[in-house]
Amino acid sequence: MKGGFFVGSTFGKLGNITKTTSPFRAIKRNRVCPPVTVWRHSQTSCTTPPSSFYPPFCKRESSTYSPASAPLSKMGDTSTTIRYVDIGINLSDPVFKGRYHGKQVHDDDLDDIIQRARDVGCRKFMVTGSDLEESKHAIEIAQKYPGFCYATVGVHPCQAKHFDIFPGGPEKLLDELRSLALDSKKAGHAVAFGEIGLDYDRLFLSAKEPQLKYFEAQLEIAVEIQLPLFLHSRAASDDFERLLAPKLEKLPNRGLVHSFTGTLEEMNRMVALGLDIGVNGCSLKTEENLEVVKAIPLDRLQIETDGPWCEIRPSHASSKFLTGAPPLPKAVKKERWQKGLMVKGRNEPVAIAQVAHVIAGVKGITVEEVCEAAWTNSIKMFGLGEEAP
């Protein structure tokens, strides 16, 4: 999009997922895991693998997840140790507990979703907070899965109008965000401030003035607490960079431009500001997107799924690079869900392996190079219970 770039989830219907509990929902919402082995097969479909290729998590009888005791999965003879961080996953969305449009459609399968991701090598999640309540929920998930899940705290630009109608006023909401972020950082659960930024493409959700005002206010909190940033921008690059640049000088770890879909020039400006670039399925839709991803410096690359949105689809330019990627479990309509299966249109962190394979193909390097670079960058920026390289 000329004159701006999008960092964040898409609005409207994506697969079987639309609005859940609020209009904003449709937009988005120190234990070290042991190494895993990753299955590779160049001839098998990535979308409908035969049952013999399903990994062991499809047969698990217990849905209780334990980071210390969860089994490793050997997914083939041609394997290597790979580790991922999914730096943007909206696990607070009710669809990950089987609720769609306020209705319980199938069992809560969050533990299985996490295990599926673990089975392809995903060792760390960053659960996105998009408003006060979702940030609290993200922290709760981080508390439930210590050493594996971490959280962000912040209010998305499309929610900016809620500052002025918050009980007790906007300062009360800012104070609550500050306290939540500070306490959760001290406890080791909150690792970034966000998802914050500007979104001028959806001013019908929040007008420009409150977006500008409360983006700046939240930047001040992030600087005060010294949390790196988890950022969103759409069609607002001039104002976004103007407000952001002076604050970055006070944040040694800077931050991440999440779900980047902007131009090559915009990407270069973000990198020049000292920011990393987050890539997911929405970053890989078009040939132009792929050219941008090809040019992202490896030392500024991080990867994500942004589930339940931003899946890689057969119509995307990126799909031709999926040969050799680990196949996803079979996906069915939500009404036909069974344990061990994915839900159509509900992107999951298990797909992080596909994102990495596409990036590797686009850049002409190995998946291992992509994963290790992204892992190193995520640990350096966010910590995530690991010693910085």
XYZ file of C-alpha atoms in Angstrom:
389
model
C 0.000 0.000 0.000
C 1.571 3.254 -1.149
C 2.287 5.759 1.587
C 1.931 3.296 4.406
C 2.513 -0.227 5.533
C 0.529 -2.706 7.520
C 1.870 -4.307 10.652
C -0.788 -6.407 12.315
C -3.720 -8.631 11.495
C -6.275 -8.254 8.756
C -9.823 -7.075 9.373
C -12.857 -9.026 8.353
C -13.462 -12.653 7.552
C -10.488 -14.979 7.326
C -11.483 -18.567 6.675
C -13.992 -19.608 9.316
C -12.995 -16.843 11.707
C -14.720 -13.495 11.923
C -15.786 -11.378 14.862
C -15.700 -13.170 18.197
C -16.455 -11.109 21.288
C -15.944 -7.614 19.878
C -15.450 -5.885 16.518
C -11.771 -5.637 17.298
C -11.460 -9.397 17.706
C -11.738 -9.744 13.947
C -8.658 -7.554 13.566
C -6.629 -9.200 16.242
C -6.316 -9.700 19.008
C 13.222 -20.524 32.850
C 12.794 -23.845 31.661
C 14.452 -24.581 28.343
C 12.658 -27.051 26.097
C 14.859 -29.868 24.782
C 15.763 -30.045 21.102
C 13.359 -31.696 18.686
C 13.707 -33.366 15.329
C 11.879 -32.085 12.283
C 10.420 -34.321 9.568
C 11.093 -33.508 5.940
C 9.571 -35.019 2.798
C 9.636 -33.326 -0.567
C 6.813 -35.285 -2.211
C 4.036 -35.028 0.353
C 1.280 -32.447 0.330
C 1.644 -29.829 3.047
C -2.106 -29.553 3.465
C -3.463 -33.102 3.366
C -0.799 -35.554 4.529
C -1.686 -39.252 4.661
C -2.513 -40.569 8.109
C 0.782 -42.446 8.316
C 2.591 -39.108 8.392
C 0.710 -37.665 11.361
C 3.151 -37.033 14.208
C 2.631 -38.571 17.657
C 0.663 -35.634 19.080
C -2.419 -36.877 17.160
C -2.483 -39.919 19.444
C -1.961 -38.223 22.775
C -4.565 -39.275 25.330
C -3.993 -36.483 27.797
C -4.532 -32.815 26.965
C -2.482 -31.642 29.932
C 0.680 -29.904 28.775
C 3.870 -29.896 30.811
C 6.928 -28.088 29.429
C 9.223 -30.402 31.349
C 7.582 -33.717 30.462
C 6.168 -33.215 26.963
C 7.573 -35.866 24.616
C 9.840 -35.198 21.685
C 8.589 -36.202 18.253
C 10.740 -38.017 15.728
C 9.178 -37.121 12.428
C 11.453 -38.998 9.994
C 14.959 -40.195 9.291
C 16.106 -37.033 7.507
C 16.064 -34.641 10.424
C 17.869 -31.843 12.173
C 17.498 -29.877 15.365
C 15.531 -26.698 14.729
C 14.180 -24.171 17.211
C 11.588 -21.479 16.667
C 10.137 -18.514 18.515
C 6.622 -17.520 17.432
C 6.864 -13.854 18.373
C 3.233 -13.065 17.515
C 0.428 -15.476 18.403
C -3.037 -14.440 19.649
C -3.682 -17.319 22.035
C -6.133 -15.181 24.011
C -8.611 -15.438 21.135
C -11.557 -17.684 22.140
C -11.251 -19.784 18.958
C -8.218 -21.452 20.529
C -10.568 -22.718 23.233
C -13.225 -23.841 20.762
C -15.474 -20.754 21.025
C -16.649 -19.021 17.838
C -19.008 -16.009 17.805
C -19.650 -16.533 21.513
C -20.678 -20.180 21.073
C -18.778 -23.248 22.274
C -18.406 -25.326 19.102
C -15.811 -27.880 20.200
C -13.592 -28.747 23.154
C -10.873 -26.435 24.410
C -7.795 -27.648 22.509
C -5.220 -25.037 23.536
C -2.920 -27.651 25.088
C -2.931 -29.656 21.869
C -2.269 -26.516 19.810
C 0.777 -25.784 21.932
C 1.964 -29.393 21.689
C 1.654 -29.360 17.894
C 3.900 -26.320 17.746
C 6.340 -27.923 20.146
C 6.502 -30.993 17.939
C 7.904 -28.984 15.015
C 10.463 -27.206 17.199
C 8.643 -24.124 18.508
C 10.167 -23.540 21.949
C 8.856 -20.072 22.784
C 5.631 -18.124 22.203
C 4.928 -14.431 22.616
C 1.201 -14.059 23.265
C -0.104 -10.752 21.939
C -1.987 -8.299 24.138
C -4.267 -5.959 22.187
C -6.219 -4.244 24.964
C -6.195 -4.305 28.754
C -8.294 -7.456 29.131
C -6.484 -9.362 26.407
C -3.167 -8.314 27.923
C -4.307 -9.738 31.259
C -5.338 -12.940 29.509
C -1.976 -13.107 27.728
C -0.263 -12.839 31.116
C -2.462 -15.642 32.470
C -1.396 -17.872 29.584
C 2.245 -17.020 30.268
C 1.708 -17.982 33.912
C 0.106 -21.290 32.895
C 2.990 -22.217 30.573
C 6.069 -20.787 32.337
C 9.291 -20.763 30.383
C 7.412 -21.416 27.165
C 4.832 -18.643 26.796
C 5.494 -14.937 27.334
C 3.224 -11.940 26.836
C 2.979 -8.437 25.472
C 0.969 -5.662 27.137
C -0.648 -2.764 25.296
C -3.648 -1.308 23.466
C -3.922 -1.711 19.694
C -4.505 1.517 17.693
C -7.937 0.316 16.588
C -8.876 0.249 20.278
C -7.595 3.766 20.997
C -11.103 5.221 21.292
C -11.634 3.164 24.439
C -9.152 5.262 26.391
C -11.594 8.173 26.502
C -14.551 6.037 27.599
C -12.669 3.922 30.122
C -14.218 4.046 33.626
C -12.120 6.569 35.531
C -10.810 8.151 32.328
C -7.807 7.576 30.058
C -5.258 8.159 32.814
C -6.803 5.294 34.760
C -6.373 2.957 31.789
C -2.796 4.115 31.274
C -2.073 3.542 34.978
C -3.504 0.026 34.785
C -1.431 -0.756 31.705
C 1.676 0.577 33.448
C 1.059 -1.500 36.577
C 0.264 -4.655 34.597
C 3.338 -4.283 32.410
C 5.665 -3.454 35.301
C 4.448 -6.227 37.602
C 4.452 -8.774 34.783
C 7.916 -7.764 33.653
C 9.233 -8.227 37.192
C 7.588 -11.659 37.303
C 9.231 -12.616 34.014
C 5.997 -12.851 32.019
C 5.772 -9.583 30.040
C 8.586 -9.132 27.522
C 7.299 -6.360 25.234
C 4.961 -3.378 25.160
C 2.367 -3.733 22.446
C 0.583 -4.234 20.251
C 0.723 -0.457 19.822
C 0.997 1.892 16.866
C -1.147 3.644 14.262
C -3.768 2.397 11.803
C -5.144 5.028 9.431
C -6.724 2.464 7.134
C -9.451 1.720 9.692
C -10.315 5.101 11.110
C -13.922 3.930 11.395
C -12.757 1.942 14.421
C -10.699 4.678 16.100
C -10.137 8.208 14.808
C -6.698 9.603 14.086
C -6.522 11.964 17.075
C -6.919 9.350 19.845
C -4.597 6.999 17.974
C -1.840 9.607 17.910
C -2.426 10.694 21.500
C -2.410 7.231 23.036
C 0.329 5.792 20.851
C 2.594 8.505 22.222
C 1.339 7.937 25.779
C 2.021 4.209 25.545
C 5.474 4.846 24.112
C 6.211 6.892 27.230
C 5.224 3.941 29.430
C 7.408 1.562 27.431
C 10.377 3.894 27.853
C 9.665 4.282 31.569
C 9.475 0.515 32.113
C 12.177 -0.280 29.540
C 10.240 -2.838 27.536
C 10.987 -3.331 23.836
C 8.150 -2.488 21.465
C 5.726 -4.727 19.575
C 4.475 -2.417 16.831
C 1.606 -2.031 14.367
C 1.353 0.497 11.549
C -0.931 0.851 8.559
C -1.136 3.746 6.093
C 0.482 5.974 8.723
C 4.215 5.770 8.091
C 5.009 9.491 8.408
C 3.314 9.957 11.790
C 4.438 6.520 12.937
C 8.118 7.271 12.343
C 7.832 10.838 13.657
C 6.479 9.720 17.033
C 8.608 6.613 17.269
C 12.108 7.819 16.364
C 12.845 9.989 19.442
C 11.607 7.266 21.816
C 13.789 4.576 20.284
C 16.898 6.431 21.417
C 15.795 5.676 24.991
C 15.109 1.978 24.373
C 18.314 -0.053 23.988
C 16.419 -3.095 22.673
C 14.266 -0.963 20.376
C 11.502 -3.261 19.154
C 9.832 -5.148 16.364
C 7.636 -4.101 13.441
C 5.097 -6.894 13.556
C 3.550 -8.639 10.513
C 5.325 -6.422 8.011
C 3.708 -6.004 4.584
C 5.209 -2.687 3.512
C 7.461 -1.694 0.647
C 11.195 -2.202 0.343
C 11.776 1.483 1.107
C 9.621 1.306 4.233
C 11.405 -1.811 5.428
C 14.773 -0.118 4.967
C 13.586 2.873 7.007
C 12.440 0.615 9.838
C 15.789 -1.188 9.855
C 17.596 2.168 9.833
C 15.663 3.064 12.999
C 17.104 -0.039 14.641
C 13.900 -2.092 14.490
C 13.548 -5.765 13.649
C 11.022 -6.989 11.071
C 8.400 -9.627 11.893
C 7.347 -11.933 9.054
C 4.274 -14.184 8.878
C 1.932 -15.503 6.186
C 0.489 -12.040 5.547
C 4.027 -10.827 4.828
C 4.371 -13.428 2.069
C 1.262 -13.019 -0.082
C 2.558 -11.295 -3.214
C 5.686 -11.315 -5.347
C 6.385 -7.783 -4.116
C 6.127 -9.030 -0.522
C 8.631 -11.768 -1.301
C 11.119 -9.287 -2.739
C 10.904 -7.285 0.475
C 11.419 -10.378 2.631
C 14.389 -11.376 0.488
C 16.019 -8.040 1.350
C 15.447 -8.161 5.128
C 18.874 -8.488 6.791
C 19.119 -11.795 8.635
C 20.200 -9.988 11.796
C 16.895 -8.062 11.768
C 14.522 -10.942 10.981
C 11.995 -12.486 13.376
C 9.217 -14.920 12.508
C 5.633 -15.373 13.642
C 2.285 -16.884 12.689
C -0.139 -14.236 14.036
C -2.666 -17.052 14.446
C -5.571 -17.409 14.212
C -4.996 -15.141 11.212
C -2.354 -14.830 8.483
C -2.142 -18.418 7.279
C -0.274 -19.201 4.063
C -2.824 -20.054 1.369
C -2.461 -21.864 -1.971
C -3.271 -18.603 -3.772
C -0.320 -16.788 -2.168
C 2.941 -16.269 -4.021
C 4.685 -17.975 -1.105
C 2.946 -21.333 -1.567
C 5.419 -22.449 -4.239
C 8.145 -22.500 -1.585
C 6.353 -24.995 0.669
C 7.869 -28.080 -0.951
C 9.803 -29.878 1.759
C 8.100 -28.097 4.640
C 6.669 -30.287 7.419
C 3.049 -31.108 6.510
C 0.309 -29.708 8.695
C -2.195 -32.036 10.355
C -5.478 -32.476 8.552
C -7.821 -29.475 8.932
C -11.600 -29.808 9.174
C -14.535 -27.454 9.630
C -14.921 -26.365 13.221
C -18.191 -28.298 13.562
C -16.334 -31.528 12.654
C -13.370 -30.968 14.932
C -11.687 -34.016 16.423
C -8.768 -34.230 18.802
C -5.477 -34.012 16.910
C -6.946 -32.143 13.926
C -6.636 -28.498 12.952
C -9.599 -26.238 12.184
C -9.941 -24.774 8.703
C -9.250 -21.048 8.682
C -7.766 -21.084 12.205
C -4.052 -20.549 11.773
C -1.888 -22.151 14.454
C 1.704 -21.778 15.652
C 2.532 -25.210 14.187
C 2.607 -23.322 10.864
C 5.729 -21.441 11.990
C 7.738 -24.111 10.152
C 6.040 -23.182 6.881
C 6.865 -19.510 7.361
C 10.522 -20.419 7.908
C 10.614 -22.657 4.830
C 9.214 -19.911 2.621
C 11.727 -17.373 3.918
C 14.559 -19.846 3.325
C 13.378 -20.465 -0.224
C 13.024 -16.780 -0.976
C 16.474 -15.989 0.392
C 18.141 -19.058 -1.093
C 19.511 -20.239 2.253
C 18.789 -23.164 4.559
C 15.883 -23.358 6.971
C 18.439 -23.810 9.739
C 20.039 -20.467 8.891
C 16.656 -18.738 8.980
C 15.642 -20.331 12.277
C 18.908 -19.699 14.085
C 19.051 -16.084 12.941
C 15.447 -15.461 13.994
C 15.955 -17.301 17.304
C 19.063 -15.265 18.096
C 17.328 -11.992 17.243
C 14.277 -12.814 19.377
C 16.371 -13.832 22.382
C 18.557 -10.728 22.099
C 15.535 -8.446 21.973
C 13.039 -10.086 24.331
C 15.079 -12.411 26.563
C 12.424 -15.140 26.822
C 14.170 -16.823 29.717
C 17.364 -17.449 27.746
C 20.876 -16.045 28.000
C 21.423 -13.534 25.206
C 23.882 -14.829 22.563
